[in-house]
Coordinates of C-alpha atoms in Angstrom, one line a residue:
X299 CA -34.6 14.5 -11.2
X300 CA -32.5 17.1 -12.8
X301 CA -33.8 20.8 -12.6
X302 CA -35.6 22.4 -15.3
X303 CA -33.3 23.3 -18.4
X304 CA -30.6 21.3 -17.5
X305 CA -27.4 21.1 -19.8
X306 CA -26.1 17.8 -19.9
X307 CA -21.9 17.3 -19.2
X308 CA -21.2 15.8 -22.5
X309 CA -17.8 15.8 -21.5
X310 CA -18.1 14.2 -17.9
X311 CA -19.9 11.5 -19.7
X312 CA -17.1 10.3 -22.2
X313 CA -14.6 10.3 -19.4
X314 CA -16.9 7.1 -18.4
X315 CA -16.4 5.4 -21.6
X316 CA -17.7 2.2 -21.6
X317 CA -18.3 2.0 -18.1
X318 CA -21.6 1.4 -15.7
X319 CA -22.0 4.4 -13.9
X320 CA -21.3 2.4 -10.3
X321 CA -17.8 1.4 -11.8
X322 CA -16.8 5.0 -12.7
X323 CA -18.4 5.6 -9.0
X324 CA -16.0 3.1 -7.6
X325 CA -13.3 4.4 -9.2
X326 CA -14.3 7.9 -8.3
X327 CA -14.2 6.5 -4.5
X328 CA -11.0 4.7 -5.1
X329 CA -9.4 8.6 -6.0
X330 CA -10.2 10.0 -3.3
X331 CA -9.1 7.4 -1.1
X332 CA -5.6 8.0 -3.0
X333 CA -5.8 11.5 -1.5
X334 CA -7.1 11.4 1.5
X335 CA -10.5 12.3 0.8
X336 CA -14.0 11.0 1.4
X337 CA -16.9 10.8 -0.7
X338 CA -19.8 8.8 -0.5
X339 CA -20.0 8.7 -4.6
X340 CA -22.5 6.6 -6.5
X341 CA -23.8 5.7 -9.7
X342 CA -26.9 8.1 -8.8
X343 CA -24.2 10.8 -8.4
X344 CA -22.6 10.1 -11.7
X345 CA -26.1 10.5 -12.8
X346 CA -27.2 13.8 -11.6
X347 CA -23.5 15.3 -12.9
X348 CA -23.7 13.7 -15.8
X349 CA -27.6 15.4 -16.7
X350 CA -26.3 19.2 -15.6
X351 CA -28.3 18.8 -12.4
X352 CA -24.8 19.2 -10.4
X353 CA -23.3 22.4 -12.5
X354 CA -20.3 22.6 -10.2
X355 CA -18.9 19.9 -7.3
X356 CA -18.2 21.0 -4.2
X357 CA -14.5 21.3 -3.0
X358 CA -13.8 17.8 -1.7
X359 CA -15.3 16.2 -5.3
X360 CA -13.1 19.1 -7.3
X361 CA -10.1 17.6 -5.6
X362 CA -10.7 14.2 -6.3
X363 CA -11.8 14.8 -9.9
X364 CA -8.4 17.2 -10.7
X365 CA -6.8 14.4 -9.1
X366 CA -8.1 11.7 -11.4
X367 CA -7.5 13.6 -14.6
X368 CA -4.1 15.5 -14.2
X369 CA -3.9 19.2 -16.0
X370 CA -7.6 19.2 -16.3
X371 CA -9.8 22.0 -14.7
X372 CA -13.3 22.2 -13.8
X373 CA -14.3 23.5 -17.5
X374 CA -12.4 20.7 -19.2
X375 CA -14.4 18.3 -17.5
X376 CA -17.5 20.2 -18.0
X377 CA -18.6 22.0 -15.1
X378 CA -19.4 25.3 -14.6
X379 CA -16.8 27.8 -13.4
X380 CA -18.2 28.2 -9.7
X381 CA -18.5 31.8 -9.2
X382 CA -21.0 31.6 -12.1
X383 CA -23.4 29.3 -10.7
X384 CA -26.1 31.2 -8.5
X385 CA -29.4 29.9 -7.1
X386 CA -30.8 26.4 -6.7
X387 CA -28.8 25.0 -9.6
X388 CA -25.4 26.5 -7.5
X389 CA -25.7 23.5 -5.1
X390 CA -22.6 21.4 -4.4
X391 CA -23.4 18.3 -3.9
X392 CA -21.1 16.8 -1.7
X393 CA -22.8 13.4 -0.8
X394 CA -25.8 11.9 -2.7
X395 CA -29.5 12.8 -0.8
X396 CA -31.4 10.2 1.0
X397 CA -32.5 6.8 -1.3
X398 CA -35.3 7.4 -2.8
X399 CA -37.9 5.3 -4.9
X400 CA -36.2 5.0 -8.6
X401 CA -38.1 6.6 -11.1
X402 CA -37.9 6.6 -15.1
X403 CA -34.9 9.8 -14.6
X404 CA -33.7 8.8 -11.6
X405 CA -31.8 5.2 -11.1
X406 CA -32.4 4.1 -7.4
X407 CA -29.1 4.6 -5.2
X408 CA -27.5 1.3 -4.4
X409 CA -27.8 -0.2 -0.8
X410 CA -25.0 -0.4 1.4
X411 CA -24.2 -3.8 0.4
X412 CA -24.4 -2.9 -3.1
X413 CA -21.4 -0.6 -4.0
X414 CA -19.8 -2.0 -7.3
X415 CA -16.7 -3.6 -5.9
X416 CA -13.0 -2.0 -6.8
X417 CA -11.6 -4.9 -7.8
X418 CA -12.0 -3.6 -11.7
X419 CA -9.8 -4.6 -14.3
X420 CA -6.7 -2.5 -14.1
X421 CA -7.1 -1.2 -17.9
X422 CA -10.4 0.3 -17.1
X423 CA -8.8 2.3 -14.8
X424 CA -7.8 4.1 -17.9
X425 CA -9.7 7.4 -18.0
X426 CA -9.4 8.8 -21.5
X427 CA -8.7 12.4 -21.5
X428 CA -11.2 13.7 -24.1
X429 CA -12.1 17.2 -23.8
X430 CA -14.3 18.3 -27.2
X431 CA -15.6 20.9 -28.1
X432 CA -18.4 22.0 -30.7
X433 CA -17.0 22.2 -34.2
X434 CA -12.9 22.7 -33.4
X435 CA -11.0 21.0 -31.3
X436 CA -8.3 23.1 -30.0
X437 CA -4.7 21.1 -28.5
X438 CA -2.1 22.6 -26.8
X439 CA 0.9 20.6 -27.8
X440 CA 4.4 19.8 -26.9
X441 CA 5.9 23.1 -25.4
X442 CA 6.6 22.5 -21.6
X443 CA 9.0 24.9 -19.6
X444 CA 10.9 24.4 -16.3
X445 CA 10.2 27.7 -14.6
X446 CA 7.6 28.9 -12.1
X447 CA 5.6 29.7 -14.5
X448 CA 3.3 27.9 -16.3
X449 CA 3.8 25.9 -19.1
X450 CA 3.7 28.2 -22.8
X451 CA 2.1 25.9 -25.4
X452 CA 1.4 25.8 -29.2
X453 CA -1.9 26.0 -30.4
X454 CA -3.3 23.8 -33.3
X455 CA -6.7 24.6 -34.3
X456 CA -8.3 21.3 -35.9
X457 CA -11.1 22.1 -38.7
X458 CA -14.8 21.5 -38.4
X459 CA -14.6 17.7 -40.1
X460 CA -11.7 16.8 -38.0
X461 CA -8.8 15.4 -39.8
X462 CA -6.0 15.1 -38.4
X463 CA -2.6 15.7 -40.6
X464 CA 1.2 15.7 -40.8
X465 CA 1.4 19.0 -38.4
X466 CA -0.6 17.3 -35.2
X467 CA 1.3 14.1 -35.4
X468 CA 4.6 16.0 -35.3
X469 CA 3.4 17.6 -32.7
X470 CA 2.7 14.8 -30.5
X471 CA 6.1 13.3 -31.5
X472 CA 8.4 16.6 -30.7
X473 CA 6.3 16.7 -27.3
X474 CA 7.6 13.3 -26.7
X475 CA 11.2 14.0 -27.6
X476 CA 10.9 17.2 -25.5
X477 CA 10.0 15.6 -22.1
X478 CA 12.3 12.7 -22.7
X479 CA 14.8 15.5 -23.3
X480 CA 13.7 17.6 -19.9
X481 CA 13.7 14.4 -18.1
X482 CA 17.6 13.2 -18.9
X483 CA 18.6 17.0 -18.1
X484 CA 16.2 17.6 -14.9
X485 CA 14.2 14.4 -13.4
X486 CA 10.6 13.8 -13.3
X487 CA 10.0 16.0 -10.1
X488 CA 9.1 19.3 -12.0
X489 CA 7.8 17.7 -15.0
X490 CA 4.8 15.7 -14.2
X491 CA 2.0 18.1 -14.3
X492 CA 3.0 19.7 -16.5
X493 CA 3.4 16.9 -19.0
X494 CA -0.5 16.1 -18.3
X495 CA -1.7 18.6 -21.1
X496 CA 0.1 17.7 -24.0
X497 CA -0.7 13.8 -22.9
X498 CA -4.2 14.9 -23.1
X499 CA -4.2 16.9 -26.1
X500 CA -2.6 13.7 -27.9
X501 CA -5.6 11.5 -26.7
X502 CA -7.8 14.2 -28.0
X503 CA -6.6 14.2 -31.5
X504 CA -7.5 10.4 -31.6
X505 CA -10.8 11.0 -30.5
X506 CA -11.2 14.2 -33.2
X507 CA -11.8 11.5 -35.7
X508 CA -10.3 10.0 -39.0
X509 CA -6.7 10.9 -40.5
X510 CA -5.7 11.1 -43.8
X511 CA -3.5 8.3 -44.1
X512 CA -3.5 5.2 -42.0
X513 CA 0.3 5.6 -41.8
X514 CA -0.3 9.0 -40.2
X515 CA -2.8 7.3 -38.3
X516 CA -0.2 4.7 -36.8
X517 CA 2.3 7.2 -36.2
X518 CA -0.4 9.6 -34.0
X519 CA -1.7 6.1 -32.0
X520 CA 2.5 5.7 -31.4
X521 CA 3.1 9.0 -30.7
X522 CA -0.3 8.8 -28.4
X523 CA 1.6 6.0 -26.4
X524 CA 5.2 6.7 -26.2
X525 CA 3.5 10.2 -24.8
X526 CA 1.9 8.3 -22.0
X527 CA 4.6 5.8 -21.5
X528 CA 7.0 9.4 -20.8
X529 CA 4.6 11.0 -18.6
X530 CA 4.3 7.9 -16.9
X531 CA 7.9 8.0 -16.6
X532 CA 7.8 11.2 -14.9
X533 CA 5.1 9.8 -12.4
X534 CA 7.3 6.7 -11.5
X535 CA 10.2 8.9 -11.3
X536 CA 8.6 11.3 -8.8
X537 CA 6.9 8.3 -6.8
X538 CA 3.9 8.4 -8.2
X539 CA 3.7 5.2 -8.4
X540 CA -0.5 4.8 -9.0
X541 CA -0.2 7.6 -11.9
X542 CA 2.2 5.3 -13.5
X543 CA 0.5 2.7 -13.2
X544 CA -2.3 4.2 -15.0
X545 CA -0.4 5.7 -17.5
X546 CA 1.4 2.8 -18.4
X547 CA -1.9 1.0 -18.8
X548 CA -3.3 3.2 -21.0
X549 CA -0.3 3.1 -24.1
X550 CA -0.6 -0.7 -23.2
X551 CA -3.9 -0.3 -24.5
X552 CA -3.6 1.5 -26.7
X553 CA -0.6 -0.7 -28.4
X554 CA -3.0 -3.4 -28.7
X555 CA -6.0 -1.2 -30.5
X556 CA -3.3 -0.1 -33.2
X557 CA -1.6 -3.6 -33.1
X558 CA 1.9 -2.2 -32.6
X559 CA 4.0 -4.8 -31.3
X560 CA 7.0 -2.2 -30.4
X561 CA 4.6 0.2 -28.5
X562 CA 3.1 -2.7 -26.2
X563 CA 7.0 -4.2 -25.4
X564 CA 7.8 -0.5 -24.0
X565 CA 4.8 -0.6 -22.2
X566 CA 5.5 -3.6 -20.8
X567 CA 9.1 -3.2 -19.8
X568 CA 7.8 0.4 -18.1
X569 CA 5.5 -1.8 -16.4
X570 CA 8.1 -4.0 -15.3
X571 CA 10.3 -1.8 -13.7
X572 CA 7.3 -0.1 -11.8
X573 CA 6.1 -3.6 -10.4
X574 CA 10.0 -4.1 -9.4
X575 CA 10.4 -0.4 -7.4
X576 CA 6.5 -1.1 -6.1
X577 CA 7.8 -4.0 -4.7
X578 CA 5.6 -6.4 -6.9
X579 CA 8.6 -8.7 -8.1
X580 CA 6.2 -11.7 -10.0
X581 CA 4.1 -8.7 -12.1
X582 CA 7.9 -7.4 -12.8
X583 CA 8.9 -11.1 -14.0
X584 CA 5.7 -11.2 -16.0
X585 CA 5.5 -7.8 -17.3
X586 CA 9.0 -8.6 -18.5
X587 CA 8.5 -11.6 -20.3
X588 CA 5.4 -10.4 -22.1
X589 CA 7.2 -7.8 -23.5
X590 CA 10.0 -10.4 -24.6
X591 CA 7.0 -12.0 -26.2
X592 CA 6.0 -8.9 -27.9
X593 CA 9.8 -8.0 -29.4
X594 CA 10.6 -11.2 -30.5
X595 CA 9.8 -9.8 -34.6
X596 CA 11.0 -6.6 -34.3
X597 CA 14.5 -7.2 -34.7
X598 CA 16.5 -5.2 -31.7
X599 CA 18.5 -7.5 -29.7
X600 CA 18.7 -4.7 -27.7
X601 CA 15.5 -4.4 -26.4
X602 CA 15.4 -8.0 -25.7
X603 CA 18.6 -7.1 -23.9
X604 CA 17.0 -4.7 -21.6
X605 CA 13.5 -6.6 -21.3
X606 CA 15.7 -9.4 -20.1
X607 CA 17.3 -7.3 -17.6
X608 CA 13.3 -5.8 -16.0
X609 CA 13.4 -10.0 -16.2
X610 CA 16.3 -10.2 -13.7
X611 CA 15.3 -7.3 -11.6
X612 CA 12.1 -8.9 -10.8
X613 CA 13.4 -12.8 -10.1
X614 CA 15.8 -11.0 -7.8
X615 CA 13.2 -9.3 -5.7
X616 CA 11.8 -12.8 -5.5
X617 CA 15.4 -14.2 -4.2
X618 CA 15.8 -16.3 -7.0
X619 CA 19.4 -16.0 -7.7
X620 CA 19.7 -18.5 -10.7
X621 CA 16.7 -16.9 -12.8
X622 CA 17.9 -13.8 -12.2
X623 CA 21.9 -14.8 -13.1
X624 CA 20.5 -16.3 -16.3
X625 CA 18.3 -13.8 -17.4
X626 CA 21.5 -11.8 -17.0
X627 CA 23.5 -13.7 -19.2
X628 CA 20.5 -13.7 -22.2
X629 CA 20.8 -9.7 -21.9
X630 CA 24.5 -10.0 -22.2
X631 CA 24.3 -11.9 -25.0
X632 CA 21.8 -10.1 -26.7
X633 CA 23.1 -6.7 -25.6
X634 CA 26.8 -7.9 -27.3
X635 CA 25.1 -8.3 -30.7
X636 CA 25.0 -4.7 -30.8
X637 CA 23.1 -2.1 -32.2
X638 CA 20.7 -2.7 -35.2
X639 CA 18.5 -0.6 -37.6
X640 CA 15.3 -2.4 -35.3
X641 CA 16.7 -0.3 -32.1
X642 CA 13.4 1.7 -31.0
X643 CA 14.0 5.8 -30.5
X644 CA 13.4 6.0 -27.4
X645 CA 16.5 3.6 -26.1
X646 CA 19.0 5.9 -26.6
X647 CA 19.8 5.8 -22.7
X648 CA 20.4 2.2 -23.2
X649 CA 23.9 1.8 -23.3
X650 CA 27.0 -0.4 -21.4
X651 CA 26.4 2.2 -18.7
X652 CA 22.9 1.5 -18.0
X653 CA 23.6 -1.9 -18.6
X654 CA 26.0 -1.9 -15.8
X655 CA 23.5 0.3 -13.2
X656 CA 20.9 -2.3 -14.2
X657 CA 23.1 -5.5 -13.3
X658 CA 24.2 -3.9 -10.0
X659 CA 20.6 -3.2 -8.5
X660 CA 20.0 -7.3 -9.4
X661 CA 23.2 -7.7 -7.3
X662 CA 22.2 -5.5 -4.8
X663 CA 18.3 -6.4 -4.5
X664 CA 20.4 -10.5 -4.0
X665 CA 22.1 -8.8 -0.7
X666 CA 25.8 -9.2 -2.9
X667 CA 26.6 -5.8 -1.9
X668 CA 30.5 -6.2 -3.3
X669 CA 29.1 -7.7 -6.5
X670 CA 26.7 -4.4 -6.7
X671 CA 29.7 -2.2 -6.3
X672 CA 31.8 -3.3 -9.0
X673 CA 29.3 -3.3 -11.3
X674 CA 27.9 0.1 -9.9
X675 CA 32.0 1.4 -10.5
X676 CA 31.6 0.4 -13.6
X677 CA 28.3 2.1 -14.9
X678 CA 29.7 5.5 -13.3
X679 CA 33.1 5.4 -15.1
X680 CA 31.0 4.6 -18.6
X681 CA 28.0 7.0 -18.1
X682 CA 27.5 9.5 -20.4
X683 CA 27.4 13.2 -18.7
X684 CA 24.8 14.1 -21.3
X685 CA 21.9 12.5 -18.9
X686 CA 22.7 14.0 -15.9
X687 CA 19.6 12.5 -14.0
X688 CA 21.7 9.6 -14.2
X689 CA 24.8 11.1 -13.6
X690 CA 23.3 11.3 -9.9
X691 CA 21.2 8.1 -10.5
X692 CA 24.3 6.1 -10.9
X693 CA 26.2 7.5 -7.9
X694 CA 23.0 7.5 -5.6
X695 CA 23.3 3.5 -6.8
X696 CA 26.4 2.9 -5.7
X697 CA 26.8 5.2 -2.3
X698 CA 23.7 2.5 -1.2
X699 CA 25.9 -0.5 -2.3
X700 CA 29.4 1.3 -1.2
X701 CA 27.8 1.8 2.2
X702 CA 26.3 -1.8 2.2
X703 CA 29.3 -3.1 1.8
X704 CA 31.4 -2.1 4.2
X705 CA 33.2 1.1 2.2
X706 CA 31.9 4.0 4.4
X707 CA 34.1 6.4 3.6
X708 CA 34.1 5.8 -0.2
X709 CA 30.3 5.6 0.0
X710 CA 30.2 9.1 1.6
X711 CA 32.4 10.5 -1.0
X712 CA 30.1 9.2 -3.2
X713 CA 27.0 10.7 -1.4
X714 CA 28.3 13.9 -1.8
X715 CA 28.9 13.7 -5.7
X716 CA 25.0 12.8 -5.7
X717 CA 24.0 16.0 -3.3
X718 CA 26.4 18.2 -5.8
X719 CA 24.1 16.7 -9.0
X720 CA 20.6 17.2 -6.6
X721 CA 20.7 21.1 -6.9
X722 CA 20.0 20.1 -10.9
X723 CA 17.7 17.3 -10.7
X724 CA 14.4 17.2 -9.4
X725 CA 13.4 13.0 -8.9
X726 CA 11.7 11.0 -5.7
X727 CA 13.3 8.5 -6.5
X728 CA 17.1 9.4 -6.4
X729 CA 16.0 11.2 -3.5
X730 CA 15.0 8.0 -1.5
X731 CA 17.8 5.6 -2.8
X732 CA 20.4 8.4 -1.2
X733 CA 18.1 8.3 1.8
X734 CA 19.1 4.5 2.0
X735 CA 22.4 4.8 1.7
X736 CA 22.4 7.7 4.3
X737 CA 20.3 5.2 6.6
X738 CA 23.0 2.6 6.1
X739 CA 25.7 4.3 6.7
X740 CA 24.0 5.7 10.3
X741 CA 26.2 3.4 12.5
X742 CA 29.6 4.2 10.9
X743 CA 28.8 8.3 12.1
X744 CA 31.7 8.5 14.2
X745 CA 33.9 8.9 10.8
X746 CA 34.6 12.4 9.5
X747 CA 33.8 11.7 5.9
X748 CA 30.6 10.2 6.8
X749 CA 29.8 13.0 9.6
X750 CA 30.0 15.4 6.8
X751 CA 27.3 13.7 4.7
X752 CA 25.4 12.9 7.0
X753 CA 25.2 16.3 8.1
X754 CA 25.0 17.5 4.4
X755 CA 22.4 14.9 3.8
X756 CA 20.0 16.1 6.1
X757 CA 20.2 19.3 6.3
X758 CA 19.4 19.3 1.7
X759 CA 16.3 20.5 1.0

């Protein structure tokens, strides 16, 4: 049982929510798994952490937690810093003790057999990052820098009776338009961590309590999604695909608490195009028509346009060349209606370019490398040089197709345009599609335009 004068983690225990402590266990295991890790967690481990009798984990258990909740530190999740912890309550626990009869305090450690199986629900994977403390929350919003260092950050002190106003909400809405900002300029690479603390201070202010105004109370559960949705965006971008996963999960649920029908279509078409770069082409299909489903009333043909198009990406990974070529033609309809006042914020990459780079990977993902490379031409004569991720995401593209094709020399060209953008964006995920192309173009080596990029390509940091 827990020693004598035990604090109980308070915080610890509203990371679990609503769930049994062998589900947060299983989840726990499922962590470390992600990392490499083992632990030999248990609902009787949850337990002892979460009544103080384990002040502090030990170093394999500190991994896996930071792990699970991104930005966090030992503190935040309510542990005690470890060089203060002395004596019998110091111990790190680093795999439950021996089974031993259950007692009133003490909930008996589940057999081998009975280990709460992962199979959970992929929304309860959804760890809510709520970090209070006594009498005033403090949130560190919205200010992320690129540099070594880390990341400066506003402070807004909430009062004691927690009400949240007009200067938190803004907050969380200028941290959004910041790290979509970062993101067009620099890739996801650098950003990701980073991007964990303001995420977390968002979720915080809608746990602090009520709001003024339901319409500020909309805005903040918006501004509380599209904030996960963008750091989700960062994860997927920097291949982290499990992260995004999560995040993307999370604004999808909380779309649905709030009932805002424009929050769960961009969750849904995030969710889309992870399934389709995870290689899960029906969740893609799905993910894209529930969002279609979910936009229908909101008047923007041109997110249906785009919702069509995660539609296509994902019947093409399943090598279905009609659904994809007339999903296609619904997003070229739609996307010819043009703009309209319904257009959500946050599509402002959405234009003939990316319509074009969008169209080509369906192509390409068919085996039509030719197709791919016209329309892949296309989207990098229209792209705007403001969004210089995809300034390099266009041309990494197109070296792939170019290469595919049969146009080794153009597609080494190419390559090297994508290597110049490289030293300026940080992203996985351009990273690999170049690696492709380099990998395609292996065979044609004996050329000197593709001898120099090849050279060039491995030798890049």
């Amino acid at each position: 049982m827990a020693s004598t004068g035990a604090v109980p983690n308070l915080a610890f225990r509203q990371l679990r929510g609503q769930r049994s402590a062998g589900e947060f266990a299983a989840a726990v295991r499922r962590a470390a798994r992600e990392i490499g890790e083992q632990v030999a967690c248990d609902a009787r481990y949850i337990g002892r952490v979460e009544s103080g009798e384990i002040r502090c984990p030990n170093y394999a258990y500190e991994r896996v937690f930071l792990h699970m909740f991104p930005g966090a530190s030992l503190t935040d999740l309510g542990f005690s810093a470890r060089e203060s912890v002395r004596g019998r309550g110091a111990r790190v626990v680093s795999e439950p003790p021996p089974p031993c009869p259950p007692t009133a305090a003490s909930p008996a450690a589940p057999s081998p057999r009975d280990t709460d199986t992962d199979d959970i629900p992929e929304e309860s994977d959804v760890l809510r990052r709520v970090f209070m403390t006594s009498g005033t929350a403090t949130v560190a919003a919205a200010s992320l820098g690129l540099g070594g260092a880390p990341a400066s950050a506003a402070r807004i002190s909430l009062p004691t009776q927690r009400r949240v106003g007009e200067a938190e909400v803004a907050a969380v809405e200028k941290a959004v338009r910041q790290i979509r900002l970062l993101d067009d300029r620099h890739g996801g690479d650098g950003l990701y961590r980073r991007a964990a603390q303001p995420l977390r201070a968002a979720y915080e202010l809608l746990d602090a309590g009520s709001t003024a105004r339901r319409a500020t109370s909309d805005r903040l559960h918006a501004g509380a999604g599209e904030l996960a949705i963008s750091v989700g965006w960062l994860a997927h971008d920097s291949g982290r695909f499990d992260d995004a996963r999560s995040h993307y999960a999370e604004a999808l649920a909380t779309a649905r608490l709030a009932g805002d029908a424009g929050l769960e279509a961009h969750a849904f078409c995030n969710t889309s195009f992870l399934a389709r770069d995870a290689g899960r082409p029906r969740e893609a299909v799905r993910a894209a028509e529930a969002g279609q489903r979910a936009a229908r009333t909101l008047g923007s043909p041109r997110l249906l346009a785009l919702l069509a198009l995660r539609e296509a990406g994902g019947r093409a990974g399943l090598g279905d060349r009609t659904g994809c070529d007339r999903a296609i033609g619904r997003a070229r309809a739609a996307f010819d209606r043009g703009p309209a006042s319904g257009d959500p914020e946050w599509m402002s990459f959405f234009r003939e370019a990316e319509l074009e780079l969008l169209e080509a990977q369906c192509w390409s993902a068919l085996g039509d490398w030719s197709r791919a490379a016209r329309h892949g031409r296309r989207a990098v004569l229209l792209q705007d040089a403001h969004f210089t991720r995809n300034l390099a995401l266009y041309r990494a593209q197109l070296t792939g197709d170019l290469a595919r094709a049969g146009r080794a020399d153009e597609a080494a060209a190419t390559g090297h345009q994508v290597l110049d953008l490289l030293t300026r964006v940080q992203s996985s995920r351009i990273r690999g599609m170049l690696a492709g192309a380099a990998r395609a173009l292996a065979p044609r080596a004996g050329t000197p335009e593709v001898t120099s990029f090849l050279t060039r390509h491995e030798s890049s940091p």
